[in-house]
C-alpha positions as YAML, in Angstrom:
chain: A
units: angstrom
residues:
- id: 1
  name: UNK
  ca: [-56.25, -32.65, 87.71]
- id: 2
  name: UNK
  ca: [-55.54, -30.68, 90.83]
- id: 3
  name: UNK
  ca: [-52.22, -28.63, 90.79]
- id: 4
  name: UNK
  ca: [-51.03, -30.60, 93.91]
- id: 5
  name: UNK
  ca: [-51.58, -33.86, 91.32]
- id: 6
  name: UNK
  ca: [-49.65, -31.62, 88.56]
- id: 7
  name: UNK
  ca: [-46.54, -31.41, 90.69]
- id: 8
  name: UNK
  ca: [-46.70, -34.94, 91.65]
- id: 9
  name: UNK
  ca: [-46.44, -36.01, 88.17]
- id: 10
  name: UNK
  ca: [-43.57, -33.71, 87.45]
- id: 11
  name: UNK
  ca: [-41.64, -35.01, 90.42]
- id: 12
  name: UNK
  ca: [-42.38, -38.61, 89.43]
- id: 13
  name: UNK
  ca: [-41.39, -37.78, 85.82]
- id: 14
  name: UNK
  ca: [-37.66, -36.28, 87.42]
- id: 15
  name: UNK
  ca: [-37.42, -38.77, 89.62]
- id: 16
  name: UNK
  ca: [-37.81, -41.47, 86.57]
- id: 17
  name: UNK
  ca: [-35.35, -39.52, 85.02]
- id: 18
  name: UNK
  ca: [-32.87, -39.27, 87.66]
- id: 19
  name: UNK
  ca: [-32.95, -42.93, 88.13]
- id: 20
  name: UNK
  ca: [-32.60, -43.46, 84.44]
- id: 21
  name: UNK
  ca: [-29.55, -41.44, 84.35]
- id: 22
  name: UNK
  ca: [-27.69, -42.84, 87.48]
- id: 23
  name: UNK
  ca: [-28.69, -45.86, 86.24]
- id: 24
  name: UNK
  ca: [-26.96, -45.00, 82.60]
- id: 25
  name: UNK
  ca: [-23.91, -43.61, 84.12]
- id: 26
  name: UNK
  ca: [-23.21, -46.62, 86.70]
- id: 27
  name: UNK
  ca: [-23.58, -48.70, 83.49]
- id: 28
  name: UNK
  ca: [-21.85, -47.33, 80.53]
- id: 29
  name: UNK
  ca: [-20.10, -44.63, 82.33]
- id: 30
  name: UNK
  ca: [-16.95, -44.36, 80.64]
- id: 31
  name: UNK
  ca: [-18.58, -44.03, 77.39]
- id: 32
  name: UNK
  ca: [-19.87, -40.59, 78.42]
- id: 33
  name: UNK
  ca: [-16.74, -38.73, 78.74]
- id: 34
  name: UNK
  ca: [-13.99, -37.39, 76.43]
- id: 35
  name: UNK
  ca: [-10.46, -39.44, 77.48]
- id: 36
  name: UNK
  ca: [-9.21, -36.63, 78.95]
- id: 37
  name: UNK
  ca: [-5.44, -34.76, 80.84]
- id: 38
  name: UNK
  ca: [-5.29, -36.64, 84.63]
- id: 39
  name: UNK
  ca: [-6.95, -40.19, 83.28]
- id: 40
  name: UNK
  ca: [-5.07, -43.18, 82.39]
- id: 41
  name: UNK
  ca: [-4.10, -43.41, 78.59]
- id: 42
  name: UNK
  ca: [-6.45, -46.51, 77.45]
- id: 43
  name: UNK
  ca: [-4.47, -49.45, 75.76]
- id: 44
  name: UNK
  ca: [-4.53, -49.97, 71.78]
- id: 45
  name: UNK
  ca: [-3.23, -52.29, 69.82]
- id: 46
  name: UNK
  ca: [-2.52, -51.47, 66.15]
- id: 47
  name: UNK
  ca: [-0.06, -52.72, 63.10]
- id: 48
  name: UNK
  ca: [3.46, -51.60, 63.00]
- id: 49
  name: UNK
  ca: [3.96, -50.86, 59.55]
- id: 50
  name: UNK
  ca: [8.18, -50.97, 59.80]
- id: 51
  name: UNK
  ca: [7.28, -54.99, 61.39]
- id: 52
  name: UNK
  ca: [6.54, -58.20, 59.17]
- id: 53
  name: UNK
  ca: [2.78, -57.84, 57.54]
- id: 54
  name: UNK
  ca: [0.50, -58.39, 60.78]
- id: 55
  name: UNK
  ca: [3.01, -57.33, 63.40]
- id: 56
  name: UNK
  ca: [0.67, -55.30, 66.12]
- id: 57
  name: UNK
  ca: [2.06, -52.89, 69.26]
- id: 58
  name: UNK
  ca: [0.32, -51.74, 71.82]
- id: 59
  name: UNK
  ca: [0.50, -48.66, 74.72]
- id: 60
  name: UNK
  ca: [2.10, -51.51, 77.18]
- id: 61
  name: UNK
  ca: [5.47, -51.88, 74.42]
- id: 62
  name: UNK
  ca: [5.87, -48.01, 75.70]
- id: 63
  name: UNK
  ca: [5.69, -48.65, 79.58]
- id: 64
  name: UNK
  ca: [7.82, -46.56, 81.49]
- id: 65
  name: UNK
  ca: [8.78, -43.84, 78.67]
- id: 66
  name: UNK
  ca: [7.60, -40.42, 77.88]
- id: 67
  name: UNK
  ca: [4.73, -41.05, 74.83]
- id: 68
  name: UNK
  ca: [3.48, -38.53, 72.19]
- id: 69
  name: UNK
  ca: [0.71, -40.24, 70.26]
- id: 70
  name: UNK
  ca: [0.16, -38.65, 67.36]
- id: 71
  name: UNK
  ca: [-3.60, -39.61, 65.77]
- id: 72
  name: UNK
  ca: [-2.76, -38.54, 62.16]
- id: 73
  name: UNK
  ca: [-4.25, -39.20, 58.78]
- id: 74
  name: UNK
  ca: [-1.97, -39.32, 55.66]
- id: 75
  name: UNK
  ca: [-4.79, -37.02, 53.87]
- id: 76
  name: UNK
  ca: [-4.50, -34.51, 56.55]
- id: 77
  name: UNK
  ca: [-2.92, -30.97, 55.43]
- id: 78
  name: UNK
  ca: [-2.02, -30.15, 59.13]
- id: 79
  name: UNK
  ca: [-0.99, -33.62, 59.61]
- id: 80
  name: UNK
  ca: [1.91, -33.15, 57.36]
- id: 81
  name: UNK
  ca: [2.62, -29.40, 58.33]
- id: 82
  name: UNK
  ca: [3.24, -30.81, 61.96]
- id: 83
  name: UNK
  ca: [5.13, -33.83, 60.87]
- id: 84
  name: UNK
  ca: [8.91, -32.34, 59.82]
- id: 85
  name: UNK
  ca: [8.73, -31.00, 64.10]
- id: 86
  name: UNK
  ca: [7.59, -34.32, 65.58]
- id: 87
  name: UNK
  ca: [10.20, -35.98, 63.68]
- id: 88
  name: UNK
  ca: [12.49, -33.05, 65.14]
- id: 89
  name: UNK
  ca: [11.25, -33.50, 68.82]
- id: 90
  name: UNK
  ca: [11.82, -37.69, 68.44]
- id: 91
  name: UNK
  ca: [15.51, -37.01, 67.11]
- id: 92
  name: UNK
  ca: [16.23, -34.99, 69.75]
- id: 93
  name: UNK
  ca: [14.91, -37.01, 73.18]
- id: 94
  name: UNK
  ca: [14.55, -40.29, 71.86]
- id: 95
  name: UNK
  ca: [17.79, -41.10, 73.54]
- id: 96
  name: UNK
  ca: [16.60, -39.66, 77.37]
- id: 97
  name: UNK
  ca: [12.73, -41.76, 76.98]
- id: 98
  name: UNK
  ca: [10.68, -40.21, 74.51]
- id: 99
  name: UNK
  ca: [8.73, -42.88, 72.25]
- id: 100
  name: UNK
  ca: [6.75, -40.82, 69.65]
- id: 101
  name: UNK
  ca: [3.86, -42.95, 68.11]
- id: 102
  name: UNK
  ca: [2.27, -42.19, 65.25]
- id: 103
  name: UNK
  ca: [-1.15, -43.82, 64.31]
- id: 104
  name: UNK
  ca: [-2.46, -43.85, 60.85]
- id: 105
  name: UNK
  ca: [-6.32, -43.47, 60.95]
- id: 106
  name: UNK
  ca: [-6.74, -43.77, 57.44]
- id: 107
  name: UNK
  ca: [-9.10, -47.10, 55.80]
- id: 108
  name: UNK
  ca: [-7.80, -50.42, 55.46]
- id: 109
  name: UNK
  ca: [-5.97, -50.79, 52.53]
- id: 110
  name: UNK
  ca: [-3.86, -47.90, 52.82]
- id: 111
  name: UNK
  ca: [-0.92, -49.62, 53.95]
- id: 112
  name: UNK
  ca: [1.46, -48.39, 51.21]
- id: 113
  name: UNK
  ca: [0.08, -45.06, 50.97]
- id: 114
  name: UNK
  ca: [1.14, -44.56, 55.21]
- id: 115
  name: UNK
  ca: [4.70, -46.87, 54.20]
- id: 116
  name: UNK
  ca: [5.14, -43.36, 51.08]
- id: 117
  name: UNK
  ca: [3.99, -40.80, 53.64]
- id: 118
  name: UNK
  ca: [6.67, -42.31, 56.28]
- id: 119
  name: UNK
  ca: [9.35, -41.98, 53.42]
- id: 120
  name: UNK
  ca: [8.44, -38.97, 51.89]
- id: 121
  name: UNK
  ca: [8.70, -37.15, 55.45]
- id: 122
  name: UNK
  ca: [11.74, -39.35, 56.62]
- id: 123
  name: UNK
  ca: [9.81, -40.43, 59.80]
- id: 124
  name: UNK
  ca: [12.07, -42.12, 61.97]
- id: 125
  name: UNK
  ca: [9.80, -42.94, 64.91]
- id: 126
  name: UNK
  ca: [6.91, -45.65, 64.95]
- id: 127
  name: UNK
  ca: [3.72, -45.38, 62.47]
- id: 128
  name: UNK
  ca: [1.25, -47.72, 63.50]
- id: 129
  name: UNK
  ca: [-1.97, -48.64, 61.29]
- id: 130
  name: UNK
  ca: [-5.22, -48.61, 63.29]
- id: 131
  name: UNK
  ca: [-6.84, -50.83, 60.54]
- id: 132
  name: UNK
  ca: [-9.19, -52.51, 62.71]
- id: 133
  name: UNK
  ca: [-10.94, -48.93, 62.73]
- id: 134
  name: UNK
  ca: [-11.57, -49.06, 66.49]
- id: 135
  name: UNK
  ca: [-9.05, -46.35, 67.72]
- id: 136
  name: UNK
  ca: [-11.67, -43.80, 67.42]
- id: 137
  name: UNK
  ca: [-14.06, -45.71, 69.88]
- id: 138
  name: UNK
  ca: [-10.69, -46.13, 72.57]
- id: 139
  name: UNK
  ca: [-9.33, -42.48, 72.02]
- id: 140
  name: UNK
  ca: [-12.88, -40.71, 71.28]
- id: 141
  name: UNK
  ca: [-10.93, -38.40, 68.96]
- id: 142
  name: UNK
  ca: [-12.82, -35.58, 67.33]
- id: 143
  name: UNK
  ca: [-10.75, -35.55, 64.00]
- id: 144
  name: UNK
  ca: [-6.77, -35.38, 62.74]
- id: 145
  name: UNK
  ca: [-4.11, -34.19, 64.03]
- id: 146
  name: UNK
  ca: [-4.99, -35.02, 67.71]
- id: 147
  name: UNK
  ca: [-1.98, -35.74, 70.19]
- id: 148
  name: UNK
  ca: [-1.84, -37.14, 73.81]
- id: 149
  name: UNK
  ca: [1.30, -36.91, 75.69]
- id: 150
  name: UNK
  ca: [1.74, -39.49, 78.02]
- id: 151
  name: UNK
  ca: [3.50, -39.93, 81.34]
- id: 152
  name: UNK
  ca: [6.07, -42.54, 82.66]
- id: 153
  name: UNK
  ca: [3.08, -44.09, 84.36]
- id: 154
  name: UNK
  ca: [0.76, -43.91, 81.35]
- id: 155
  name: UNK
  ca: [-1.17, -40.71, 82.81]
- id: 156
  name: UNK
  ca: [-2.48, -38.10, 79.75]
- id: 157
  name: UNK
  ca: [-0.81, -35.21, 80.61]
- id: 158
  name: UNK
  ca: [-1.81, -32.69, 77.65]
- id: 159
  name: UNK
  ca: [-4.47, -33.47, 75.18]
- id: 160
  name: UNK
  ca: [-4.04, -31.28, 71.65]
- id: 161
  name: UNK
  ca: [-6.64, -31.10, 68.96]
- id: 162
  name: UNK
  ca: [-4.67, -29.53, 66.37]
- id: 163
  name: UNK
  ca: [-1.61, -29.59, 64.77]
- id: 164
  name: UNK
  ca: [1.06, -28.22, 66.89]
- id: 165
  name: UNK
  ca: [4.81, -27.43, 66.40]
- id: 166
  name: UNK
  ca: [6.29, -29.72, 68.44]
- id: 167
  name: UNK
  ca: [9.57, -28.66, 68.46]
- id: 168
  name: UNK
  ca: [8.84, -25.25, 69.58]
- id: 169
  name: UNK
  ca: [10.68, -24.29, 73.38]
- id: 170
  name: UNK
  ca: [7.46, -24.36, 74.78]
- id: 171
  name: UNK
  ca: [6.24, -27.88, 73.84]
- id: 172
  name: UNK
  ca: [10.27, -28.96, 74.38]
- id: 173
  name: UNK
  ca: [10.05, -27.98, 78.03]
- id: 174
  name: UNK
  ca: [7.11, -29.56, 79.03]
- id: 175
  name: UNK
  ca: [7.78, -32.71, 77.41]
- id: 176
  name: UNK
  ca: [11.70, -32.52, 78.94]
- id: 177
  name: UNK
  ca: [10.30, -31.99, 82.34]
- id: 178
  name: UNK
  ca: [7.97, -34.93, 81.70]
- id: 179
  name: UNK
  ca: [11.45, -37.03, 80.98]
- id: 180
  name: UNK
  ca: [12.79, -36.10, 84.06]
- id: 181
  name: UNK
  ca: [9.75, -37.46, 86.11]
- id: 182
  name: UNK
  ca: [10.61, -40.66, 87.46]
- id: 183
  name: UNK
  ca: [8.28, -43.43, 86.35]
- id: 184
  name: UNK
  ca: [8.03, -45.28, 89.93]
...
């Protein structure tokens, strides 16, 4: 094989390649990337463990407040450190738009174990039950605690991948500026 013939099979082997990948990303695109701060939140629907037994909410029930979504386990160690601040944060600016939303990521079954950990912390604002185990394909999230907070118009506006103090000045400001924002 001649060198000229070499490089012809290399191109033709990008080329295939290049194809393949356009062809991949016009496809499945979305299922490439993280969800990530600028794109629209993607809809869930989970159970609301303070509802009747099969009661299920979704990102719509929020429409046109401020959301933290909280992705939390109830064997997390940071889950719980961060908890006592949430609840803080949701005391504080529930009243001016601020729905905090907590889902549970833990197996099916766990129901009463989330209903003790919601007790035990005094959590005031909505724990939801992803036990349909499909959050993790919607959210991509890489483990627990991971938090999204999310516009008046449903846009991610700050992704966090650990557990946070939420009711630090620094996380209050942003998320009171967000309040102000008009939804429209």
């Amino acid at each position: 094989m001649t060198v000229k013939q070499q490089w012809m099979v290399v191109a033709g082997v990008v080329a295939v390649l290049g194809i393949g990948l356009f062809i991949g990303t016009r496809t499945i695109g979305d299922e490439f990337y993280d969800v990530r701060v600028g794109s629209e939140a993607p809809g869930f629907l989970a159970v609301d463990m303070a509802a009747p037994e099969g009661a299920n909410k979704s990102l719509s029930d929020y429409r046109g407040q401020v959301v933290l979504l909280n992705i939390w386990a109830t064997w997390c160690e940071p889950c719980r450190a961060e908890m006592p601040s949430i609840e803080a944060l949701h005391k504080d600016l529930e009243s001016e738009g601020l729905a905090v939303v907590a889902v549970s990521v833990d197996d099916p079954g766990a129901s009463a174990a989330i209903r003790e950990f919601a007790t035990e912390y005094n959590l005031t604002f909505d724990i939801l039950h992803d036990q349909t185990q499909l959050f993790r394909g919607v959210y991509r999230y890489f483990g627990v605690p991971e938090t999204y907070v999310i516009d008046r118009k449903g846009v991610i506006r700050r992704k966090e991948i650990r557990a946070h103090d939420w009711n630090a000045p620094e996380q209050r400001v942003f998320i009171e500026r967000l309040l102000q924002e008009s939804g429209a």
